[in-house]
Amino acid sequence: MTESTEDTENTAPGQWWRRLSTGLKRTSASLGGAIADLVTKRKLDHAVVEELEEALIRADLGMETAIAIAGKVGEGRYDKQVTPEEVKAILAAEVETILAPVAKPLVIDPAKKPFVVLVVGVNGSGKTTTIGKLAARLTAEGRKVVLAAGDTFRAAAIEQIKIWGARTRSPVIAGTQGGDAASLAYEALETARSQDADVLIVDTAGRLQNKSTLMGELEKIVRVMRKVDATAPHAVLLVLDATVGQNAMSQVEVFARTAGVTGLVMTKLDGTARGGILVAVAAKYRLPVHFIGVGEGVDDLSPFAAKDFAKAVAGIEE
């Protein structure tokens, strides 16, 4: 198998770290301030540990994770002075432990050609932009990519896919607004196969407010594609907006159930993000996290690195 996540970024490591730490600044600043307030000039006791739990829960890390991390801080340290740096180091280590098992690359199997990637997520999550960035990564690796504008509910989504297709020199299969998404996906797969494409990326609608319609449409897309390739789709990526906090949990639950999600992409880590939610998602659902996005640029989609993300959440400088 060939991995699609080799480190092909043009961004220097130091520059990428600055962008990631800036993107998680809301979470790290909130946690850092709370930690400093709790442990500076105070010895560690049960009250401090409970307050630390509450700070971690407010940062969207999830109750179980918050309890586990606060418990680790308390181990062998009661009635002792603890520095903010010590607490941050424990926080980073525990977050990394949770994230490391899910930090997995998206693997493109060359035996499955075209390799079909179905991309799902609510409207506004950055789904279409992520498709464009992923197409750019894959074409930069020398793969032939075809895009399918399967979010036929929104004219803007169709136009966005066309723009990204032009940017990445990827053929785009698109219809008209209100067209049948499943028929479009079928046509796109047949076209990708006839053009000997390596990867087909299919956009989908994200009308989460009508779950039954969404589920029916996604099921139909999968059903008709399997008439062409019984193994398609080969990956189902859920795009999550890091600014929505706890709402991400319900999105994972719905899309995992309706679309058979195989991996996650977290977008909009842009300084307003509540990035702690990715820790809670990883702890509960254990789905692979393939990429994170820190901005709108074509190079702003990067393979997910658990250690870097954990340090950025904890506010530890590189």
mmCIF file of C-alpha atoms in Angstrom:
data_model
loop_
_atom_site.group_PDB
_atom_site.id
_atom_site.type_symbol
_atom_site.label_atom_id
_atom_site.label_comp_id
_atom_site.label_asym_id
_atom_site.label_seq_id
_atom_site.Cartn_x
_atom_site.Cartn_y
_atom_site.Cartn_z
ATOM 1 C CA MET A 1 0.000 0.000 0.000
ATOM 2 C CA THR A 2 1.049 3.540 -0.663
ATOM 3 C CA GLU A 3 0.428 6.168 1.991
ATOM 4 C CA SER A 4 -1.040 9.509 1.027
ATOM 5 C CA THR A 5 0.382 11.275 4.045
ATOM 6 C CA GLU A 6 4.083 11.380 3.448
ATOM 7 C CA ASP A 7 5.444 14.685 4.667
ATOM 8 C CA THR A 8 5.193 16.677 1.453
ATOM 9 C CA GLU A 9 4.472 20.050 3.033
ATOM 10 C CA ASN A 10 6.391 23.025 1.755
ATOM 11 C CA THR A 11 5.941 24.535 5.199
ATOM 12 C CA ALA A 12 9.045 24.466 7.398
ATOM 13 C CA PRO A 13 8.545 22.505 10.652
ATOM 14 C CA GLY A 14 8.978 25.623 12.806
ATOM 15 C CA GLN A 15 6.454 27.553 10.765
ATOM 16 C CA TRP A 16 3.950 24.699 10.909
ATOM 17 C CA TRP A 17 4.367 24.457 14.697
ATOM 18 C CA ARG A 18 3.664 28.187 15.073
ATOM 19 C CA ARG A 19 0.499 27.872 13.019
ATOM 20 C CA LEU A 20 -0.691 24.845 14.988
ATOM 21 C CA SER A 21 0.015 26.436 18.378
ATOM 22 C CA THR A 22 -1.680 29.640 17.234
ATOM 23 C CA GLY A 23 -4.653 27.625 16.011
ATOM 24 C CA LEU A 24 -5.045 26.036 19.433
ATOM 25 C CA LYS A 25 -4.396 29.259 21.338
ATOM 26 C CA ARG A 26 -7.957 29.568 22.617
ATOM 27 C CA THR A 27 -7.748 26.138 24.255
ATOM 28 C CA SER A 28 -4.168 26.402 25.518
ATOM 29 C CA ALA A 29 -4.591 29.945 26.879
ATOM 30 C CA SER A 30 -7.761 28.987 28.725
ATOM 31 C CA LEU A 31 -6.182 25.887 30.193
ATOM 32 C CA GLY A 32 -2.881 27.609 30.935
ATOM 33 C CA GLY A 33 -4.609 30.406 32.817
ATOM 34 C CA ALA A 34 -6.711 27.968 34.816
ATOM 35 C CA ILE A 35 -3.717 25.798 35.683
ATOM 36 C CA ALA A 36 -1.644 28.781 36.797
ATOM 37 C CA ASP A 37 -4.486 30.105 38.952
ATOM 38 C CA LEU A 38 -4.991 26.715 40.578
ATOM 39 C CA VAL A 39 -1.457 25.657 41.434
ATOM 40 C CA THR A 40 0.472 28.897 41.899
ATOM 41 C CA LYS A 41 0.942 29.519 45.642
ATOM 42 C CA ARG A 42 -1.292 26.570 46.505
ATOM 43 C CA LYS A 43 -0.414 23.050 47.557
ATOM 44 C CA LEU A 44 -2.154 20.289 45.693
ATOM 45 C CA ASP A 45 -5.238 18.924 47.437
ATOM 46 C CA HIS A 46 -8.577 17.340 46.501
ATOM 47 C CA ALA A 47 -10.160 20.746 45.902
ATOM 48 C CA VAL A 48 -7.432 21.735 43.428
ATOM 49 C CA VAL A 49 -7.769 18.427 41.577
ATOM 50 C CA GLU A 50 -11.540 18.870 41.305
ATOM 51 C CA GLU A 51 -11.112 22.419 39.997
ATOM 52 C CA LEU A 52 -8.592 21.143 37.464
ATOM 53 C CA GLU A 53 -11.146 18.547 36.336
ATOM 54 C CA GLU A 54 -13.674 21.324 35.791
ATOM 55 C CA ALA A 55 -11.174 23.381 33.761
ATOM 56 C CA LEU A 56 -10.443 20.394 31.527
ATOM 57 C CA ILE A 57 -14.157 19.731 31.022
ATOM 58 C CA ARG A 58 -14.695 23.386 30.074
ATOM 59 C CA ALA A 59 -11.937 22.942 27.493
ATOM 60 C CA ASP A 60 -14.059 20.190 25.878
ATOM 61 C CA LEU A 61 -11.656 17.341 26.653
ATOM 62 C CA GLY A 62 -14.559 15.237 27.938
ATOM 63 C CA MET A 63 -15.462 14.149 31.457
ATOM 64 C CA GLU A 64 -13.656 10.791 31.478
ATOM 65 C CA THR A 65 -10.489 12.321 30.049
ATOM 66 C CA ALA A 66 -10.646 15.229 32.481
ATOM 67 C CA ILE A 67 -10.988 12.891 35.457
ATOM 68 C CA ALA A 68 -8.111 10.710 34.245
ATOM 69 C CA ILE A 69 -5.761 13.654 33.651
ATOM 70 C CA ALA A 70 -6.596 15.345 36.958
ATOM 71 C CA GLY A 71 -6.051 12.015 38.702
ATOM 72 C CA LYS A 72 -2.615 11.699 37.122
ATOM 73 C CA VAL A 73 -1.717 15.177 38.339
ATOM 74 C CA GLY A 74 -2.707 14.188 41.856
ATOM 75 C CA GLU A 75 -0.747 10.917 41.967
ATOM 76 C CA GLY A 76 1.889 11.197 44.696
ATOM 77 C CA ARG A 77 1.671 14.991 44.764
ATOM 78 C CA TYR A 78 -0.913 15.779 47.443
ATOM 79 C CA ASP A 79 0.185 18.438 49.940
ATOM 80 C CA LYS A 80 3.088 19.356 47.659
ATOM 81 C CA GLN A 81 3.756 22.448 45.607
ATOM 82 C CA VAL A 82 3.251 21.779 41.894
ATOM 83 C CA THR A 83 4.307 24.146 39.136
ATOM 84 C CA PRO A 84 2.135 25.015 36.119
ATOM 85 C CA GLU A 85 4.872 23.559 33.914
ATOM 86 C CA GLU A 86 4.610 20.192 35.675
ATOM 87 C CA VAL A 87 0.841 20.121 35.210
ATOM 88 C CA LYS A 88 1.142 21.076 31.537
ATOM 89 C CA ALA A 89 3.685 18.300 30.978
ATOM 90 C CA ILE A 90 1.315 15.750 32.541
ATOM 91 C CA LEU A 91 -1.574 17.142 30.476
ATOM 92 C CA ALA A 92 0.426 16.874 27.237
ATOM 93 C CA ALA A 93 1.570 13.334 28.034
ATOM 94 C CA GLU A 94 -1.949 12.126 28.838
ATOM 95 C CA VAL A 95 -3.476 13.782 25.766
ATOM 96 C CA GLU A 96 -0.775 12.227 23.591
ATOM 97 C CA THR A 97 -1.546 8.810 25.093
ATOM 98 C CA ILE A 98 -5.186 9.202 24.030
ATOM 99 C CA LEU A 99 -4.406 10.563 20.568
ATOM 100 C CA ALA A 100 -1.448 8.406 19.545
ATOM 101 C CA PRO A 101 -3.537 5.281 18.743
ATOM 102 C CA VAL A 102 -5.833 7.252 16.393
ATOM 103 C CA ALA A 103 -3.126 9.270 14.584
ATOM 104 C CA LYS A 104 -3.131 7.212 11.402
ATOM 105 C CA PRO A 105 -2.394 8.144 7.798
ATOM 106 C CA LEU A 106 -4.955 7.848 5.046
ATOM 107 C CA VAL A 107 -3.754 4.863 3.059
ATOM 108 C CA ILE A 108 -4.479 4.772 -0.668
ATOM 109 C CA ASP A 109 -4.531 1.159 -1.812
ATOM 110 C CA PRO A 110 -3.278 1.039 -5.427
ATOM 111 C CA ALA A 111 -5.019 -2.304 -5.881
ATOM 112 C CA LYS A 112 -8.342 -0.476 -5.562
ATOM 113 C CA LYS A 113 -8.367 1.772 -8.587
ATOM 114 C CA PRO A 114 -9.866 4.240 -8.485
ATOM 115 C CA PHE A 115 -9.661 4.460 -4.706
ATOM 116 C CA VAL A 116 -12.983 6.057 -3.751
ATOM 117 C CA VAL A 117 -13.041 8.595 -0.908
ATOM 118 C CA LEU A 118 -16.511 9.654 0.227
ATOM 119 C CA VAL A 119 -16.374 12.925 2.186
ATOM 120 C CA VAL A 120 -19.164 13.730 4.650
ATOM 121 C CA GLY A 121 -19.877 16.467 7.181
ATOM 122 C CA VAL A 122 -22.346 19.220 7.987
ATOM 123 C CA ASN A 123 -22.593 22.276 5.782
ATOM 124 C CA GLY A 124 -20.068 24.884 6.856
ATOM 125 C CA SER A 125 -17.579 22.404 8.317
ATOM 126 C CA GLY A 126 -14.983 23.082 5.637
ATOM 127 C CA LYS A 127 -15.819 19.883 3.775
ATOM 128 C CA THR A 128 -15.493 21.206 0.227
ATOM 129 C CA THR A 129 -12.293 23.108 0.986
ATOM 130 C CA THR A 130 -10.838 19.974 2.568
ATOM 131 C CA ILE A 131 -11.628 18.039 -0.606
ATOM 132 C CA GLY A 132 -9.702 20.632 -2.619
ATOM 133 C CA LYS A 133 -6.708 20.509 -0.282
ATOM 134 C CA LEU A 134 -6.715 16.715 -0.308
ATOM 135 C CA ALA A 135 -6.828 16.725 -4.107
ATOM 136 C CA ALA A 136 -3.842 19.087 -4.106
ATOM 137 C CA ARG A 137 -1.880 16.740 -1.814
ATOM 138 C CA LEU A 138 -2.648 13.696 -3.881
ATOM 139 C CA THR A 139 -1.868 15.303 -7.233
ATOM 140 C CA ALA A 140 1.404 16.635 -5.787
ATOM 141 C CA GLU A 141 2.261 13.003 -5.029
ATOM 142 C CA GLY A 142 1.744 12.180 -8.697
ATOM 143 C CA ARG A 143 -1.714 10.651 -8.462
ATOM 144 C CA LYS A 144 -4.498 11.252 -10.954
ATOM 145 C CA VAL A 145 -7.547 12.546 -9.078
ATOM 146 C CA VAL A 146 -11.161 12.986 -10.169
ATOM 147 C CA LEU A 147 -13.613 15.093 -8.134
ATOM 148 C CA ALA A 148 -17.365 14.599 -7.902
ATOM 149 C CA ALA A 149 -19.541 17.564 -6.881
ATOM 150 C CA GLY A 150 -22.022 15.391 -5.009
ATOM 151 C CA ASP A 151 -23.398 18.151 -2.771
ATOM 152 C CA THR A 152 -26.082 18.946 -5.305
ATOM 153 C CA PHE A 153 -28.136 20.710 -2.628
ATOM 154 C CA ARG A 154 -25.918 23.824 -2.767
ATOM 155 C CA ALA A 155 -24.895 25.601 -5.956
ATOM 156 C CA ALA A 156 -21.981 27.179 -4.073
ATOM 157 C CA ALA A 157 -20.577 23.733 -3.241
ATOM 158 C CA ILE A 158 -20.678 22.726 -6.902
ATOM 159 C CA GLU A 159 -18.845 25.882 -7.934
ATOM 160 C CA GLN A 160 -16.256 25.416 -5.177
ATOM 161 C CA ILE A 161 -15.456 21.914 -6.393
ATOM 162 C CA LYS A 162 -15.068 23.225 -9.942
ATOM 163 C CA ILE A 163 -12.629 25.903 -8.727
ATOM 164 C CA TRP A 164 -10.570 23.340 -6.835
ATOM 165 C CA GLY A 165 -10.641 21.059 -9.859
ATOM 166 C CA ALA A 166 -9.140 23.833 -11.982
ATOM 167 C CA ARG A 167 -6.519 24.609 -9.324
ATOM 168 C CA THR A 168 -5.426 21.003 -8.978
ATOM 169 C CA ARG A 169 -5.961 20.050 -12.624
ATOM 170 C CA SER A 170 -8.410 17.391 -11.540
ATOM 171 C CA PRO A 171 -11.389 16.542 -13.762
ATOM 172 C CA VAL A 172 -14.696 17.425 -12.110
ATOM 173 C CA ILE A 173 -17.955 15.546 -12.573
ATOM 174 C CA ALA A 174 -20.757 17.956 -11.734
ATOM 175 C CA GLY A 175 -24.442 18.329 -12.424
ATOM 176 C CA THR A 176 -26.968 21.014 -11.631
ATOM 177 C CA GLN A 177 -28.296 22.168 -8.286
ATOM 178 C CA GLY A 178 -31.047 19.824 -7.134
ATOM 179 C CA GLY A 179 -29.786 16.955 -9.262
ATOM 180 C CA ASP A 180 -29.627 13.353 -8.068
ATOM 181 C CA ALA A 181 -26.411 12.911 -6.074
ATOM 182 C CA ALA A 182 -26.365 9.134 -6.399
ATOM 183 C CA SER A 183 -26.585 9.263 -10.197
ATOM 184 C CA LEU A 184 -23.755 11.775 -10.198
ATOM 185 C CA ALA A 185 -21.604 9.511 -7.996
ATOM 186 C CA TYR A 186 -22.281 6.588 -10.331
ATOM 187 C CA GLU A 187 -21.266 8.665 -13.360
ATOM 188 C CA ALA A 188 -18.161 9.941 -11.553
ATOM 189 C CA LEU A 189 -16.996 6.434 -10.667
ATOM 190 C CA GLU A 190 -17.489 5.189 -14.203
ATOM 191 C CA THR A 191 -15.626 8.233 -15.552
ATOM 192 C CA ALA A 192 -12.775 7.850 -13.063
ATOM 193 C CA ARG A 193 -12.434 4.214 -14.005
ATOM 194 C CA SER A 194 -12.464 4.955 -17.755
ATOM 195 C CA GLN A 195 -9.806 7.655 -17.264
ATOM 196 C CA ASP A 196 -7.607 5.296 -15.230
ATOM 197 C CA ALA A 197 -7.721 7.679 -12.270
ATOM 198 C CA ASP A 198 -5.993 6.714 -9.035
ATOM 199 C CA VAL A 199 -8.452 8.428 -6.681
ATOM 200 C CA LEU A 200 -12.054 9.612 -6.859
ATOM 201 C CA ILE A 201 -13.138 12.073 -4.160
ATOM 202 C CA VAL A 202 -16.899 12.460 -3.775
ATOM 203 C CA ASP A 203 -18.478 15.437 -1.991
ATOM 204 C CA THR A 204 -21.851 14.936 -0.269
ATOM 205 C CA ALA A 205 -24.578 17.123 1.186
ATOM 206 C CA GLY A 206 -24.557 17.822 4.927
ATOM 207 C CA ARG A 207 -28.120 18.621 5.888
ATOM 208 C CA LEU A 208 -27.902 17.233 9.405
ATOM 209 C CA GLN A 209 -31.179 18.845 10.418
ATOM 210 C CA ASN A 210 -32.975 16.217 8.334
ATOM 211 C CA LYS A 211 -31.233 13.020 9.380
ATOM 212 C CA SER A 212 -33.562 10.609 7.596
ATOM 213 C CA THR A 213 -33.090 12.373 4.247
ATOM 214 C CA LEU A 214 -29.334 12.529 4.789
ATOM 215 C CA MET A 215 -29.145 8.854 5.672
ATOM 216 C CA GLY A 216 -31.244 7.871 2.681
ATOM 217 C CA GLU A 217 -29.126 9.914 0.281
ATOM 218 C CA LEU A 218 -25.823 8.585 1.615
ATOM 219 C CA GLU A 219 -27.089 5.010 1.498
ATOM 220 C CA LYS A 220 -28.234 5.493 -2.089
ATOM 221 C CA ILE A 221 -24.845 6.953 -3.100
ATOM 222 C CA VAL A 222 -23.061 3.925 -1.666
ATOM 223 C CA ARG A 223 -25.548 1.501 -3.202
ATOM 224 C CA VAL A 224 -25.231 2.832 -6.747
ATOM 225 C CA MET A 225 -21.428 3.107 -6.599
ATOM 226 C CA ARG A 226 -21.269 -0.543 -5.584
ATOM 227 C CA LYS A 227 -22.916 -1.426 -8.895
ATOM 228 C CA VAL A 228 -19.651 -0.276 -10.473
ATOM 229 C CA ASP A 229 -17.269 -1.386 -7.690
ATOM 230 C CA ALA A 230 -18.582 -3.696 -4.983
ATOM 231 C CA THR A 231 -15.890 -2.512 -2.558
ATOM 232 C CA ALA A 232 -16.606 1.243 -2.863
ATOM 233 C CA PRO A 233 -16.294 3.568 -1.041
ATOM 234 C CA HIS A 234 -12.862 2.613 0.219
ATOM 235 C CA ALA A 235 -12.678 5.454 2.750
ATOM 236 C CA VAL A 236 -15.379 7.621 4.326
ATOM 237 C CA LEU A 237 -13.935 10.819 5.793
ATOM 238 C CA LEU A 238 -15.895 12.963 8.242
ATOM 239 C CA VAL A 239 -14.855 16.624 8.297
ATOM 240 C CA LEU A 240 -15.310 18.291 11.695
ATOM 241 C CA ASP A 241 -15.217 22.020 12.403
ATOM 242 C CA ALA A 242 -13.000 22.608 15.456
ATOM 243 C CA THR A 243 -14.919 25.752 16.433
ATOM 244 C CA VAL A 244 -18.176 23.949 17.255
ATOM 245 C CA GLY A 245 -17.023 22.282 20.474
ATOM 246 C CA GLN A 246 -19.392 19.669 21.890
ATOM 247 C CA ASN A 247 -21.555 19.651 18.753
ATOM 248 C CA ALA A 248 -18.761 17.664 17.116
ATOM 249 C CA MET A 249 -19.622 14.685 19.320
ATOM 250 C CA SER A 250 -23.178 14.420 17.990
ATOM 251 C CA GLN A 251 -21.908 14.853 14.420
ATOM 252 C CA VAL A 252 -19.522 11.924 14.819
ATOM 253 C CA GLU A 253 -22.308 9.797 16.269
ATOM 254 C CA VAL A 254 -24.757 10.557 13.441
ATOM 255 C CA PHE A 255 -22.332 10.226 10.551
ATOM 256 C CA ALA A 256 -20.613 7.137 11.952
ATOM 257 C CA ARG A 257 -24.007 5.468 12.099
ATOM 258 C CA THR A 258 -25.338 6.673 8.742
ATOM 259 C CA ALA A 259 -22.219 6.706 6.596
ATOM 260 C CA GLY A 260 -19.813 4.182 8.121
ATOM 261 C CA VAL A 261 -17.098 6.757 8.800
ATOM 262 C CA THR A 262 -13.571 5.320 8.558
ATOM 263 C CA GLY A 263 -11.553 8.432 9.469
ATOM 264 C CA LEU A 264 -11.682 12.062 10.609
ATOM 265 C CA VAL A 265 -10.371 15.418 9.418
ATOM 266 C CA MET A 266 -10.527 18.379 11.808
ATOM 267 C CA THR A 267 -10.597 21.829 10.224
ATOM 268 C CA LYS A 268 -10.577 25.490 11.275
ATOM 269 C CA LEU A 269 -7.870 25.288 13.921
ATOM 270 C CA ASP A 270 -7.495 29.016 13.437
ATOM 271 C CA GLY A 271 -7.296 30.546 16.920
ATOM 272 C CA THR A 272 -11.042 30.479 17.588
ATOM 273 C CA ALA A 273 -11.032 26.692 17.762
ATOM 274 C CA ARG A 274 -12.031 24.594 20.733
ATOM 275 C CA GLY A 275 -9.483 21.948 19.861
ATOM 276 C CA GLY A 276 -9.918 19.969 23.061
ATOM 277 C CA ILE A 277 -12.980 18.354 21.509
ATOM 278 C CA LEU A 278 -10.747 16.217 19.297
ATOM 279 C CA VAL A 279 -9.407 14.576 22.465
ATOM 280 C CA ALA A 280 -12.939 13.777 23.638
ATOM 281 C CA VAL A 281 -13.874 12.423 20.194
ATOM 282 C CA ALA A 282 -10.759 10.240 20.081
ATOM 283 C CA ALA A 283 -11.343 8.893 23.577
ATOM 284 C CA LYS A 284 -14.975 7.960 22.893
ATOM 285 C CA TYR A 285 -15.069 6.858 19.258
ATOM 286 C CA ARG A 286 -11.445 5.816 18.557
ATOM 287 C CA LEU A 287 -11.779 6.652 14.878
ATOM 288 C CA PRO A 288 -8.533 7.313 12.971
ATOM 289 C CA VAL A 289 -7.643 11.001 12.659
ATOM 290 C CA HIS A 290 -5.947 11.518 9.293
ATOM 291 C CA PHE A 291 -5.548 15.278 8.876
ATOM 292 C CA ILE A 292 -5.964 18.644 10.570
ATOM 293 C CA GLY A 293 -6.425 22.002 8.872
ATOM 294 C CA VAL A 294 -5.108 25.263 10.279
ATOM 295 C CA GLY A 295 -6.238 27.726 7.607
ATOM 296 C CA GLU A 296 -7.622 28.289 4.142
ATOM 297 C CA GLY A 297 -4.397 27.873 2.143
ATOM 298 C CA VAL A 298 -3.767 24.835 -0.030
ATOM 299 C CA ASP A 299 -0.871 23.762 2.230
ATOM 300 C CA ASP A 300 -2.881 24.136 5.446
ATOM 301 C CA LEU A 301 -3.974 20.491 5.557
ATOM 302 C CA SER A 302 -1.423 18.363 7.394
ATOM 303 C CA PRO A 303 -1.167 14.764 8.583
ATOM 304 C CA PHE A 304 -2.276 14.534 12.195
ATOM 305 C CA ALA A 305 0.599 14.244 14.696
ATOM 306 C CA ALA A 306 -0.524 13.319 18.215
ATOM 307 C CA LYS A 307 2.544 14.636 20.034
ATOM 308 C CA ASP A 308 2.470 18.055 18.352
ATOM 309 C CA PHE A 309 -1.266 18.437 18.941
ATOM 310 C CA ALA A 310 -0.940 17.436 22.611
ATOM 311 C CA LYS A 311 1.847 19.929 23.241
ATOM 312 C CA ALA A 312 -0.115 22.690 21.499
ATOM 313 C CA VAL A 313 -3.244 21.958 23.572
ATOM 314 C CA ALA A 314 -1.192 22.111 26.757
ATOM 315 C CA GLY A 315 0.508 25.337 25.690
ATOM 316 C CA ILE A 316 4.009 23.867 25.743
ATOM 317 C CA GLU A 317 6.398 25.789 23.538
ATOM 318 C CA GLU A 318 8.369 23.953 20.856
#
